[in-house]
Amino acid sequence: MDASGAQEYDRMQDLKDFDKTEAGVKGLVDSGFQKIPKIFVRPAEELAEDLKHKRAQIEVPVVDLGGMEKADRRKQIAEEVRTASETWGFFQVVNHGIPLKVLDEMLDGIQKFNEQDVEEKKKYYTRDNTRRVRFNSNYDLFRSRTANWRDTLTISFADPDQSDSKELPDSCRESAVEYSKHVEKLGNILFEILSEALGLDSKHLRNMECSKGHRIHSHYYPACPEPELTLGTTKHSDPGFLTIVLQNQSGLQIFFQNQWVDVQPIPGGLVINIGDLLQLVSNGKFRSNSHRVLVDRLAPRISVACFFSGPLGMENISYGPIKELISEENPPIYKEVLLSDYLMKFLTSGFQENYLLNYFKA
Ligand code: OGA
Ligand code: NI
C-alpha cells in the first residue's frame, strides 16, 4: 500500500475508535481536547478554496405569515414565497403560529438530552436507520471525506402519528411530541402556499403525500477549540421536499450568488428551505439550494431540522415533475423516481449538493 493508502487505513481506525465511544463530539469536548482530532480537519485545498468566497451582507427573505386567512394577504404571501423559492430556495417565516414556548422548550429538551450523563445518551446510539429514535455523530461518518463537528438525535413521526412516545428520551419526550404536532401543521400550511405559488390547487402537494410523516433531526454542535479548521455540517442540499429549521444561534450559511450568506436567527422565526424532491416535482421551478453550518468557538449551537420527505414507511410511491407544470416549452427535466430508490441513494451517498437531482436528470 502506498503512503496515502496507509493514511486512509489509519483514518478508518480513528473513525471506528471515535464511533465506539458512542459519546459523540460532545464526548471529545468533555474529555478536554484543545486540538481537534484529525478526522474533523478539512483538507488544506478546501480551506484555501473557502477563502475565495466573500461573506455577503445580504439577508435571506423574511415572510410574515400573519393575516393568511384574508384572501388578498394570502395571495401576497404566496407571491413572496414564490419569489424566495425560485431564487434563494430559502426564507424565514414569522407569525407562523407555533408559540414561542413550544420552540424554546424544544431547544431546551435537546440541550438537556445532549448535556445529560453520557451513559443515558449511549442507550440511543445506533446507526440502524430503521430505528424510530436514533442518536449518533455524523450519519455518514464512514463515507465522508471529513467528519463534521456535530451530534444528532433523530426521531421519526409517521402518519398517522404513533401516539406511543415511550421510546423517546425522557429529556425531550414531551417537548418533541408537542413540537412535532405544531411543525406538522405548519408544514401543511406551507405545502398549501407552495402549491398556490406554483399556480396549482392549494391541496396539490398535500395530495401527493409530501407532508405525510416527518423526521426531526436535532443537531448539537459543541463549542469547538479550532472552528476555522472544521465544519458543523458540510455543504449540501436537502434530499426531501421541505425542511423547517429552528436554531438557537447563527452558524447556518446559504451559498447564494457565489457567496456565503449568514442566516441570522430572528427571535421566534423559523428557516424554511426547499429540498431536492420539491425541485424535482416543480420541474426545476423551485430551487434546492446548498447550505452548510459553521461551528462556534464559545457556545454550543442547537438546531432542529424537520424534514418532510414523502410518506414514511410507504416508499413504493414514485415522484416526477408535476404534469400541470409540463408543456411543450417546459419539457420534464427530471425522471420519475421511486421514493425508496431515491432515499436509498441518499443514505449510501452522504452529504452532497444536488447529487440526487443530477442523478435523476431526464
Ligand atoms: C440539515 C441542515 C441546518 C442547521 O440538517 O440538513 O442543513 O442549522 N441543518 O443545523
Ligand atoms: Ni440541510
Short mmCIF file of C-alpha atoms and ligand atoms in Angstrom, two decimals:
data_model
loop_
_atom_site.label_atom_id
_atom_site.label_comp_id
_atom_site.label_asym_id
_atom_site.label_seq_id
_atom_site.Cartn_x
_atom_site.Cartn_y
_atom_site.Cartn_z
CA MET A 1 0.00 0.00 0.00
CA ASP A 2 1.33 3.47 -0.82
CA ALA A 3 1.71 6.29 1.66
CA SER A 4 -1.72 7.78 1.01
CA GLY A 5 -3.31 4.34 1.20
CA ALA A 6 -1.72 3.76 4.59
CA GLN A 7 -3.05 7.08 5.75
CA GLU A 8 -6.57 6.11 4.68
CA TYR A 9 -6.26 3.00 6.80
CA ASP A 10 -5.34 4.98 9.90
CA ARG A 11 -8.25 7.30 9.32
CA MET A 12 -10.64 4.35 9.21
CA GLN A 13 -9.26 3.14 12.55
CA ASP A 14 -9.67 6.60 14.04
CA LEU A 15 -13.26 6.75 12.81
CA LYS A 16 -14.02 3.37 14.33
CA ASP A 17 -12.43 4.33 17.65
CA PHE A 18 -14.43 7.54 17.72
CA ASP A 19 -17.68 5.76 16.86
CA LYS A 20 -17.03 3.12 19.53
CA THR A 21 -17.01 5.73 22.29
CA GLU A 22 -20.73 6.35 21.49
CA ALA A 23 -20.18 9.70 23.17
CA GLY A 24 -20.12 11.81 20.01
CA VAL A 25 -18.28 15.07 19.52
CA LYS A 26 -19.58 16.28 22.88
CA GLY A 27 -17.63 13.40 24.44
CA LEU A 28 -14.39 14.68 22.89
CA VAL A 29 -15.02 18.19 24.15
CA ASP A 30 -15.79 16.89 27.65
CA SER A 31 -12.52 14.98 27.76
CA GLY A 32 -10.71 18.30 27.36
CA PHE A 33 -9.26 18.20 23.81
CA GLN A 34 -7.67 21.55 22.93
CA LYS A 35 -6.90 20.49 19.35
CA ILE A 36 -9.49 18.82 17.19
CA PRO A 37 -8.77 15.24 16.07
CA LYS A 38 -7.57 14.84 12.51
CA ILE A 39 -10.76 13.17 11.27
CA PHE A 40 -12.51 16.56 11.65
CA VAL A 41 -9.87 18.67 9.89
CA ARG A 42 -10.84 19.81 6.39
CA PRO A 43 -8.23 19.29 3.65
CA ALA A 44 -5.93 22.29 3.08
CA GLU A 45 -7.16 22.83 -0.50
CA GLU A 46 -10.74 23.04 0.71
CA LEU A 47 -9.83 25.61 3.36
CA ALA A 48 -7.97 27.64 0.72
CA GLU A 49 -10.91 27.42 -1.70
CA ASP A 50 -13.18 28.79 1.01
CA LEU A 51 -11.15 31.95 1.36
CA LYS A 52 -12.00 32.83 -2.26
CA HIS A 53 -15.68 33.30 -1.44
CA LYS A 54 -16.74 36.54 0.15
CA ARG A 55 -19.14 36.64 3.08
CA ALA A 56 -22.12 38.57 1.73
CA GLN A 57 -24.03 41.09 3.79
CA ILE A 58 -27.39 40.39 2.14
CA GLU A 59 -30.23 38.77 4.03
CA VAL A 60 -32.44 35.83 3.26
CA PRO A 61 -36.09 36.94 2.64
CA VAL A 62 -38.44 37.05 5.63
CA VAL A 63 -42.09 36.16 5.03
CA ASP A 64 -44.70 37.27 7.55
CA LEU A 65 -47.41 34.62 7.57
CA GLY A 66 -49.79 36.82 9.62
CA GLY A 67 -53.24 37.52 8.19
CA MET A 68 -53.16 34.47 5.94
CA GLU A 69 -56.91 33.94 6.35
CA LYS A 70 -57.61 37.04 4.24
CA ALA A 71 -57.59 36.27 0.51
CA ASP A 72 -55.61 39.36 -0.55
CA ARG A 73 -52.97 38.86 2.08
CA ARG A 74 -52.69 35.18 1.24
CA LYS A 75 -52.05 36.00 -2.42
CA GLN A 76 -49.30 38.36 -1.39
CA ILE A 77 -47.76 35.71 0.89
CA ALA A 78 -47.85 33.13 -1.92
CA GLU A 79 -46.13 35.65 -4.18
CA GLU A 80 -43.36 36.29 -1.65
CA VAL A 81 -42.92 32.55 -1.14
CA ARG A 82 -42.75 32.03 -4.91
CA THR A 83 -40.03 34.63 -5.41
CA ALA A 84 -37.96 33.30 -2.50
CA SER A 85 -38.37 29.67 -3.62
CA GLU A 86 -37.36 30.46 -7.20
CA THR A 87 -34.24 32.37 -6.24
CA TRP A 88 -32.88 31.53 -2.80
CA GLY A 89 -34.72 28.29 -2.15
CA PHE A 90 -34.72 29.64 1.43
CA PHE A 91 -36.76 32.04 3.52
CA GLN A 92 -37.53 32.72 7.16
CA VAL A 93 -41.09 32.86 8.48
CA VAL A 94 -42.55 34.85 11.36
CA ASN A 95 -46.10 34.78 12.75
CA HIS A 96 -46.18 31.12 11.73
CA GLY A 97 -48.48 30.07 14.56
CA ILE A 98 -46.07 27.97 16.65
CA PRO A 99 -45.94 29.50 20.13
CA LEU A 100 -42.55 30.75 21.32
CA LYS A 101 -42.88 28.49 24.36
CA VAL A 102 -43.05 25.40 22.14
CA LEU A 103 -39.90 26.48 20.26
CA ASP A 104 -37.99 27.29 23.46
CA GLU A 105 -38.96 24.04 25.12
CA MET A 106 -37.89 22.05 22.07
CA LEU A 107 -34.44 23.67 22.13
CA ASP A 108 -34.26 23.16 25.92
CA GLY A 109 -35.14 19.49 25.61
CA ILE A 110 -32.40 18.94 23.03
CA GLN A 111 -29.88 20.77 25.18
CA LYS A 112 -30.85 18.57 28.16
CA PHE A 113 -30.57 15.41 26.07
CA ASN A 114 -27.07 16.27 24.88
CA GLU A 115 -25.76 17.62 28.17
CA GLN A 116 -27.02 14.80 30.39
CA ASP A 117 -24.91 11.88 31.60
CA VAL A 118 -23.26 10.20 28.62
CA GLU A 119 -24.42 6.73 29.70
CA GLU A 120 -28.03 7.82 29.25
CA LYS A 121 -27.32 9.05 25.70
CA LYS A 122 -25.49 5.86 24.77
CA LYS A 123 -28.74 3.93 25.12
CA TYR A 124 -29.85 5.60 21.90
CA TYR A 125 -26.57 5.45 19.97
CA THR A 126 -27.10 3.50 16.77
CA ARG A 127 -26.54 3.54 13.00
CA ASP A 128 -29.63 1.43 12.36
CA ASN A 129 -31.79 3.63 10.12
CA THR A 130 -34.88 1.55 10.79
CA ARG A 131 -34.99 2.67 14.43
CA ARG A 132 -37.55 5.32 15.24
CA VAL A 133 -35.22 7.09 17.67
CA ARG A 134 -31.52 7.20 16.99
CA PHE A 135 -28.59 9.19 18.30
CA ASN A 136 -25.23 9.29 16.57
CA SER A 137 -22.47 11.53 15.36
CA ASN A 138 -22.30 12.02 11.57
CA TYR A 139 -24.79 9.72 9.84
CA ASP A 140 -22.21 9.44 7.03
CA LEU A 141 -19.16 9.09 9.30
CA PHE A 142 -17.63 6.23 7.30
CA ARG A 143 -18.35 7.72 3.87
CA SER A 144 -17.50 11.39 4.14
CA ARG A 145 -14.11 12.91 3.44
CA THR A 146 -14.11 14.91 6.66
CA ALA A 147 -16.18 14.32 9.77
CA ASN A 148 -18.45 17.13 10.96
CA TRP A 149 -18.39 18.70 14.44
CA ARG A 150 -21.93 17.59 15.22
CA ASP A 151 -24.05 15.04 17.13
CA THR A 152 -27.62 14.29 16.05
CA LEU A 153 -30.74 12.85 17.64
CA THR A 154 -33.28 11.72 15.02
CA ILE A 155 -36.93 10.95 15.75
CA SER A 156 -39.35 9.74 13.07
CA PHE A 157 -43.00 10.71 13.26
CA ALA A 158 -45.04 8.59 10.88
CA ASP A 159 -48.55 9.48 9.82
CA PRO A 160 -50.90 8.78 11.49
CA ASP A 161 -48.84 9.74 14.48
CA GLN A 162 -47.69 6.95 16.75
CA SER A 163 -49.03 8.40 19.95
CA ASP A 164 -46.87 5.93 21.82
CA SER A 165 -43.95 8.13 22.77
CA LYS A 166 -42.40 5.74 25.31
CA GLU A 167 -39.37 5.19 23.06
CA LEU A 168 -38.44 8.86 23.16
CA PRO A 169 -35.76 10.00 25.65
CA ASP A 170 -37.14 11.43 28.91
CA SER A 171 -35.19 14.65 28.48
CA CYS A 172 -37.07 15.74 25.37
CA ARG A 173 -40.13 13.47 25.12
CA GLU A 174 -42.87 15.96 25.86
CA SER A 175 -41.25 18.87 24.09
CA ALA A 176 -40.58 16.82 20.93
CA VAL A 177 -44.12 15.42 20.75
CA GLU A 178 -45.53 18.92 21.18
CA TYR A 179 -43.16 20.43 18.61
CA SER A 180 -43.93 17.65 16.14
CA LYS A 181 -47.67 18.40 16.28
CA HIS A 182 -47.10 22.08 15.61
CA VAL A 183 -44.47 21.64 12.94
CA GLU A 184 -46.71 19.19 11.07
CA LYS A 185 -49.47 21.77 11.00
CA LEU A 186 -47.07 24.44 9.75
CA GLY A 187 -45.72 22.01 7.15
CA ASN A 188 -49.22 21.51 5.78
CA ILE A 189 -49.82 25.27 5.63
CA LEU A 190 -46.54 25.75 3.78
CA PHE A 191 -47.32 22.98 1.29
CA GLU A 192 -50.62 24.74 0.55
CA ILE A 193 -48.92 28.07 -0.02
CA LEU A 194 -46.20 26.44 -2.11
CA SER A 195 -48.89 24.77 -4.24
CA GLU A 196 -50.55 28.14 -4.79
CA ALA A 197 -47.16 29.66 -5.56
CA LEU A 198 -46.78 27.05 -8.33
CA GLY A 199 -50.19 28.04 -9.70
CA LEU A 200 -51.76 24.76 -8.55
CA ASP A 201 -54.73 23.92 -6.38
CA SER A 202 -53.91 24.54 -2.67
CA LYS A 203 -54.11 20.86 -1.85
CA HIS A 204 -51.95 19.64 -4.74
CA LEU A 205 -48.71 18.95 -2.84
CA ARG A 206 -50.58 17.64 0.21
CA ASN A 207 -52.47 15.24 -2.05
CA MET A 208 -49.11 13.98 -3.28
CA GLU A 209 -48.46 12.97 0.36
CA CYS A 210 -45.44 15.27 0.64
CA SER A 211 -46.30 16.04 4.24
CA LYS A 212 -47.29 12.57 5.33
CA GLY A 213 -44.96 11.98 8.25
CA HIS A 214 -41.73 13.77 9.07
CA ARG A 215 -38.35 13.22 10.67
CA ILE A 216 -36.94 15.58 13.23
CA HIS A 217 -33.13 15.77 13.23
CA SER A 218 -31.97 17.68 16.29
CA HIS A 219 -28.36 18.75 15.95
CA TYR A 220 -25.97 19.67 18.72
CA TYR A 221 -22.80 21.44 17.58
CA PRO A 222 -20.47 21.61 20.59
CA ALA A 223 -18.22 24.64 21.09
CA CYS A 224 -15.06 23.96 19.10
CA PRO A 225 -11.48 24.93 20.04
CA GLU A 226 -10.46 25.26 16.35
CA PRO A 227 -13.60 26.32 14.47
CA GLU A 228 -11.69 27.52 11.39
CA LEU A 229 -10.45 24.00 10.62
CA THR A 230 -13.75 22.16 10.51
CA LEU A 231 -17.47 22.44 9.77
CA GLY A 232 -20.62 21.65 11.72
CA THR A 233 -22.29 20.46 8.52
CA THR A 234 -20.63 20.08 5.12
CA LYS A 235 -22.08 21.96 2.13
CA HIS A 236 -25.14 20.04 0.91
CA SER A 237 -28.69 20.37 -0.34
CA ASP A 238 -31.54 18.63 1.49
CA PRO A 239 -32.94 15.49 -0.18
CA GLY A 240 -36.63 15.76 0.81
CA PHE A 241 -39.40 18.16 -0.21
CA LEU A 242 -39.18 20.75 2.52
CA THR A 243 -37.20 21.46 5.69
CA ILE A 244 -38.21 23.63 8.65
CA VAL A 245 -35.28 24.68 10.84
CA LEU A 246 -35.35 26.04 14.37
CA GLN A 247 -31.99 27.41 15.56
CA ASN A 248 -30.71 28.95 18.78
CA GLN A 249 -27.86 30.99 17.26
CA SER A 250 -26.15 31.81 13.96
CA GLY A 251 -23.94 29.37 12.07
CA LEU A 252 -26.15 28.36 9.14
CA GLN A 253 -24.94 29.73 5.80
CA ILE A 254 -26.52 29.61 2.35
CA PHE A 255 -24.45 29.54 -0.83
CA PHE A 256 -26.10 32.24 -2.91
CA GLN A 257 -24.69 34.06 -5.96
CA ASN A 258 -21.30 32.53 -5.34
CA GLN A 259 -21.07 33.89 -1.80
CA TRP A 260 -21.77 32.57 1.68
CA VAL A 261 -24.73 34.30 3.30
CA ASP A 262 -25.27 34.03 7.07
CA VAL A 263 -28.81 33.22 8.18
CA GLN A 264 -29.25 35.37 11.27
CA PRO A 265 -31.84 33.87 13.62
CA ILE A 266 -34.90 36.07 14.18
CA PRO A 267 -36.49 35.64 17.64
CA GLY A 268 -39.42 33.30 17.19
CA GLY A 269 -38.61 32.83 13.50
CA LEU A 270 -38.10 29.60 11.57
CA VAL A 271 -35.97 28.90 8.50
CA ILE A 272 -37.72 27.18 5.58
CA ASN A 273 -35.88 25.57 2.69
CA ILE A 274 -36.79 23.78 -0.49
CA GLY A 275 -35.33 20.26 -0.85
CA ASP A 276 -34.23 18.30 -3.93
CA LEU A 277 -37.58 16.48 -4.27
CA LEU A 278 -39.51 19.75 -4.46
CA GLN A 279 -37.08 20.98 -7.11
CA LEU A 280 -37.76 17.72 -8.95
CA VAL A 281 -41.58 17.77 -8.80
CA SER A 282 -41.65 21.51 -9.61
CA ASN A 283 -39.56 20.63 -12.68
CA GLY A 284 -36.80 22.99 -11.60
CA LYS A 285 -39.06 25.98 -10.87
CA PHE A 286 -38.17 25.92 -7.17
CA ARG A 287 -34.54 25.71 -6.08
CA SER A 288 -32.97 23.34 -3.62
CA ASN A 289 -30.03 25.43 -2.54
CA SER A 290 -26.72 24.45 -0.96
CA HIS A 291 -26.01 25.35 2.62
CA ARG A 292 -23.65 24.45 5.45
CA VAL A 293 -23.10 25.10 9.15
CA LEU A 294 -20.09 26.75 10.83
CA VAL A 295 -19.18 25.97 14.41
CA ASP A 296 -18.58 28.43 17.21
CA ARG A 297 -15.55 28.69 19.48
CA LEU A 298 -17.51 29.61 22.58
CA ALA A 299 -21.04 28.29 22.67
CA PRO A 300 -22.74 25.08 21.56
CA ARG A 301 -25.24 25.59 18.74
CA ILE A 302 -28.53 23.73 18.68
CA SER A 303 -30.75 23.35 15.64
CA VAL A 304 -33.85 21.28 15.00
CA ALA A 305 -34.37 20.38 11.34
CA CYS A 306 -37.73 18.86 10.46
CA PHE A 307 -37.68 17.03 7.12
CA PHE A 308 -40.75 16.33 5.04
CA SER A 309 -39.52 13.65 2.65
CA GLY A 310 -42.68 11.91 1.49
CA PRO A 311 -44.69 9.25 3.30
CA LEU A 312 -42.65 7.38 5.91
CA GLY A 313 -42.89 3.63 5.64
CA MET A 314 -44.64 3.50 2.25
CA GLU A 315 -41.77 4.30 -0.03
CA ASN A 316 -43.11 2.42 -3.05
CA ILE A 317 -44.63 5.72 -4.14
CA SER A 318 -42.96 7.49 -7.06
CA TYR A 319 -42.45 11.15 -7.86
CA GLY A 320 -41.79 13.01 -11.09
CA PRO A 321 -42.35 16.51 -12.47
CA ILE A 322 -45.99 17.58 -11.86
CA LYS A 323 -48.00 17.15 -15.10
CA GLU A 324 -49.65 20.58 -14.80
CA LEU A 325 -46.20 22.19 -14.88
CA ILE A 326 -45.13 20.41 -18.05
CA SER A 327 -45.71 21.82 -21.53
CA GLU A 328 -44.03 21.94 -24.91
CA GLU A 329 -41.93 24.90 -23.76
CA ASN A 330 -41.35 23.22 -20.39
CA PRO A 331 -40.48 19.59 -21.05
CA PRO A 332 -39.71 17.42 -18.00
CA ILE A 333 -36.12 17.87 -16.91
CA TYR A 334 -36.25 15.04 -14.34
CA LYS A 335 -37.24 11.41 -14.44
CA GLU A 336 -39.90 9.75 -12.35
CA VAL A 337 -38.22 8.25 -9.24
CA LEU A 338 -39.31 5.58 -6.84
CA LEU A 339 -39.09 7.11 -3.34
CA SER A 340 -37.44 4.00 -1.89
CA ASP A 341 -34.67 4.07 -4.57
CA TYR A 342 -34.22 7.75 -4.06
CA LEU A 343 -33.85 7.55 -0.29
CA MET A 344 -31.51 4.57 -0.57
CA LYS A 345 -29.31 6.58 -2.94
CA PHE A 346 -29.21 9.35 -0.38
CA LEU A 347 -28.31 7.12 2.54
CA THR A 348 -25.46 5.49 0.64
CA SER A 349 -24.10 8.70 -0.88
CA GLY A 350 -23.70 11.02 2.11
CA PHE A 351 -23.88 14.82 2.05
CA GLN A 352 -23.58 16.27 -1.42
CA GLU A 353 -25.07 19.06 -3.48
CA ASN A 354 -27.96 18.21 -5.79
CA TYR A 355 -26.35 14.82 -6.26
CA LEU A 356 -29.73 13.15 -6.47
CA LEU A 357 -31.09 15.72 -8.90
CA ASN A 358 -28.17 15.23 -11.25
CA TYR A 359 -28.61 11.50 -10.99
CA PHE A 360 -32.30 11.66 -11.87
CA LYS A 361 -31.99 14.15 -14.78
CA ALA A 362 -34.25 13.22 -17.69
C1 OGA B 1 -29.70 19.81 7.83
C2 OGA B 1 -29.24 21.21 7.96
C3 OGA B 1 -29.02 23.17 9.34
C4 OGA B 1 -28.72 23.53 10.74
O1 OGA B 1 -29.95 19.17 8.87
O2 OGA B 1 -29.84 19.36 6.69
O3 OGA B 1 -28.89 21.80 6.98
O4 OGA B 1 -28.84 24.71 11.04
N1 OGA B 1 -29.25 21.77 9.18
O5 OGA B 1 -28.36 22.65 11.53
NI NI B 2 -29.66 20.83 5.24
#
